[in-house]
Coordinates of C-alpha atoms in Angstrom, one line a residue:
R635 CA 0.0 0.0 0.0
K636 CA 3.0 2.3 0.0
L637 CA 2.2 3.2 -3.6
D638 CA -1.2 4.4 -2.6
T639 CA 0.0 7.7 -1.2
T640 CA 0.7 11.2 -2.5
S641 CA 4.2 11.5 -1.2
I642 CA 6.2 8.8 -3.0
D643 CA 9.9 9.0 -3.6
F644 CA 10.1 7.7 -7.2
T645 CA 13.8 7.7 -7.1
D646 CA 13.7 5.1 -4.4
V647 CA 10.9 3.1 -6.1
S648 CA 12.8 3.1 -9.5
A649 CA 16.0 1.8 -7.7
L650 CA 14.3 -1.1 -6.0
K651 CA 15.6 -4.6 -6.7
A652 CA 13.7 -6.4 -9.4
T653 CA 12.0 -8.8 -6.9
S654 CA 10.4 -5.8 -5.1
G655 CA 10.1 -3.1 -7.7
G656 CA 10.9 -4.7 -11.1
F657 CA 8.6 -4.7 -14.1
E658 CA 6.9 -7.9 -13.1
V659 CA 5.8 -6.4 -9.8
L660 CA 4.9 -3.0 -11.3
A661 CA 3.0 -4.6 -14.2
A662 CA 0.9 -6.6 -11.7
L663 CA 0.1 -3.4 -9.8
L664 CA -1.5 -2.0 -13.0
G665 CA -4.4 -4.2 -12.2
D666 CA -4.8 -2.8 -8.7
E667 CA -8.2 -1.5 -7.5
S668 CA -6.7 1.8 -6.5
P669 CA -6.3 4.4 -9.3
A670 CA -3.4 6.0 -7.3
V671 CA -1.5 2.7 -7.2
R672 CA -2.1 2.1 -10.9
L673 CA -0.8 5.6 -11.8
T674 CA 2.2 5.3 -9.5
A675 CA 3.1 2.0 -11.1
V676 CA 3.1 3.6 -14.6
E677 CA 5.2 6.4 -13.5
A678 CA 7.6 4.1 -11.6
M679 CA 8.0 1.9 -14.7
I680 CA 9.0 4.9 -16.8
R681 CA 11.4 6.2 -14.1
R682 CA 12.9 2.7 -13.9
V683 CA 13.7 2.7 -17.6
Y684 CA 15.0 6.3 -17.8
R685 CA 16.6 6.7 -14.4
M686 CA 20.2 6.9 -15.8
F687 CA 19.4 9.4 -18.6
P688 CA 20.5 13.0 -18.2
E689 CA 17.8 15.6 -17.7
F690 CA 15.1 13.1 -17.1
K691 CA 11.9 14.6 -15.7
V692 CA 8.2 13.6 -15.7
E693 CA 6.2 16.4 -17.0
Y694 CA 2.8 15.1 -16.1
S695 CA 0.7 11.9 -15.5
F696 CA -3.0 11.4 -16.1
Q697 CA -4.8 9.2 -13.7
Y698 CA -8.0 8.5 -15.8
Q699 CA -6.1 7.1 -18.7
L700 CA -2.9 5.8 -17.0
S701 CA -0.5 7.8 -19.1
C702 CA 2.7 9.7 -18.4
K703 CA 4.6 12.3 -20.4
Y704 CA 8.3 12.8 -19.8
S705 CA 11.5 14.3 -21.2
F706 CA 15.1 13.1 -21.2
Q707 CA 18.4 13.2 -23.1
Y708 CA 20.3 10.2 -24.4
P709 CA 23.7 9.9 -22.8
D710 CA 25.3 10.1 -26.3
V711 CA 27.2 12.4 -28.5
P712 CA 25.2 15.6 -29.0
I713 CA 24.0 16.5 -32.5
D714 CA 25.7 19.6 -33.9
G715 CA 27.4 20.1 -30.5
Q716 CA 24.1 20.5 -28.6
P717 CA 22.4 17.9 -26.4
V718 CA 19.2 16.6 -27.9
S719 CA 16.2 17.0 -25.7
R720 CA 13.7 14.2 -26.3
Q721 CA 10.1 13.6 -25.2
G722 CA 8.3 10.4 -24.4
Y723 CA 4.7 9.4 -23.9
S724 CA 3.6 6.1 -22.3
R725 CA 0.1 4.8 -22.0
C726 CA -1.2 1.7 -20.2
V727 CA -4.1 -0.2 -21.8
S728 CA -5.8 -3.4 -21.0
S729 CA -5.8 -5.0 -24.5
V730 CA -3.7 -5.0 -27.6
D731 CA -6.9 -3.8 -29.5
D732 CA -6.7 -0.6 -27.5
I733 CA -3.4 0.4 -29.1
E734 CA -5.3 1.5 -32.3
K735 CA -7.4 3.9 -30.2
V736 CA -4.3 5.3 -28.5
L737 CA -2.6 5.9 -31.9
S738 CA -5.7 7.6 -33.3
E739 CA -5.9 10.0 -30.4
F740 CA -3.8 13.2 -29.9
I741 CA -0.2 12.3 -29.1
P742 CA 1.0 15.0 -26.6
L743 CA 4.6 15.3 -27.9
T744 CA 6.2 18.2 -29.7
E745 CA 8.0 17.7 -33.1
D746 CA 10.9 20.1 -33.5
G747 CA 12.1 19.1 -37.0
R748 CA 13.9 16.0 -35.8
Q749 CA 12.3 12.6 -35.3
V750 CA 13.7 12.0 -31.8
N751 CA 10.7 11.2 -29.5
V752 CA 9.6 7.9 -28.1
M753 CA 6.2 6.4 -27.4
S754 CA 5.3 3.2 -25.5
V755 CA 2.2 1.3 -24.7
I756 CA 2.0 -1.1 -21.8
V757 CA -0.6 -3.8 -22.1
A758 CA -1.4 -4.9 -18.5
P759 CA -2.1 -6.4 -16.2
M760 CA -2.7 -9.5 -18.3
A761 CA -1.9 -9.1 -22.0
F762 CA -2.1 -12.7 -23.2
K763 CA -5.0 -15.1 -23.5
S764 CA -2.9 -18.3 -23.6
E765 CA -1.7 -20.1 -20.5
K766 CA 1.5 -18.8 -19.1
L767 CA 3.2 -22.0 -18.1
S768 CA 6.6 -20.5 -18.9
F769 CA 8.0 -17.2 -20.3
Y770 CA 7.9 -18.8 -23.8
S771 CA 4.3 -20.1 -23.6
T772 CA 3.1 -16.9 -25.2
D773 CA 5.5 -17.0 -28.2
E774 CA 2.9 -17.6 -30.9
E775 CA 0.4 -15.2 -29.5
F776 CA 3.2 -12.6 -29.1
K777 CA 4.2 -13.0 -32.8
G778 CA 0.6 -12.3 -33.8
Y779 CA 0.5 -9.2 -31.6
I780 CA 3.8 -7.9 -33.2
K781 CA 2.3 -8.2 -36.7
K782 CA -0.9 -6.5 -35.6
T783 CA 1.1 -3.7 -33.9
E784 CA 3.3 -3.2 -37.0
D785 CA 0.1 -2.8 -39.1
M786 CA -1.4 -0.3 -36.7
L787 CA 1.8 1.8 -36.6
R788 CA 2.0 1.9 -40.4
K789 CA -1.6 2.9 -40.6
N790 CA -1.0 5.8 -38.1
S791 CA 2.5 6.7 -39.2
A792 CA 1.6 10.3 -40.2
A793 CA 0.3 11.0 -36.6
L794 CA 3.4 9.5 -35.1
Q795 CA 5.7 11.5 -37.3
A796 CA 3.7 14.7 -36.6
A797 CA 4.5 14.1 -32.9
G798 CA 8.2 13.5 -33.7
V799 CA 8.0 9.8 -32.7
C800 CA 10.9 7.7 -34.1
K801 CA 10.6 4.7 -31.7
F802 CA 7.6 2.8 -30.4
S803 CA 7.9 0.2 -27.6
L804 CA 5.3 -2.3 -26.7
M805 CA 5.4 -4.0 -23.3
M806 CA 3.0 -6.9 -22.6
A807 CA 2.6 -8.2 -19.0
Q808 CA 2.4 -11.9 -18.4
A809 CA 2.5 -12.5 -14.7
S810 CA 4.1 -14.5 -13.1
H811 CA 6.8 -14.2 -15.8
A812 CA 8.8 -11.2 -17.0
P813 CA 6.9 -9.0 -19.5
R814 CA 7.4 -9.4 -23.3
Y815 CA 8.9 -6.4 -25.1
A816 CA 8.9 -5.3 -28.8
T817 CA 10.5 -2.2 -30.3
F818 CA 9.5 -0.7 -33.6
L819 CA 11.4 2.0 -35.5
L820 CA 10.2 4.6 -38.0
E821 CA 13.5 4.1 -39.8
G822 CA 12.4 0.5 -40.6
N823 CA 8.8 1.4 -41.6
W824 CA 7.7 0.4 -38.1
A825 CA 9.0 -3.1 -38.4
E826 CA 9.8 -4.8 -35.1
L827 CA 13.5 -5.0 -34.4

């Protein structure tokens, strides 16, 4: 219930060991009855991914739709001598079918002439219909979802590009195993890597 408060130290939560604050635990919390716990879990997941990136900050989170907007810089060589500020937007949905709706809505990212932004969708708390006897039990179903996501990204490519998105990540929870991940790049016509 620690996540069901308004005074949470996200730095501490994002630094927890995987067994107490990893993606498996946080993904399971996305199904919690408390909206505060669900929102905290989304923000903690994003902070866990980007905790080592310079200039990382969460700009806002929306409780009713479980989403989070953030900004960061890659710890890489600057472009033209200047660090590149990037934006990200993550949204949690309960079904792969909901991704189409997310992509058709306004994407709250700013395009500055460079395709440098990232977007992710987290399907949780239970993304798969098949039994999860092992991590690999969902392989065939996951392959189908990858193809479906590629098609949705291609169909909505203009909106993604208008928001400056160059990378789309999909995370699919499958408790009690680690989540499944897929990454799609604009550079590859939204094909999964």
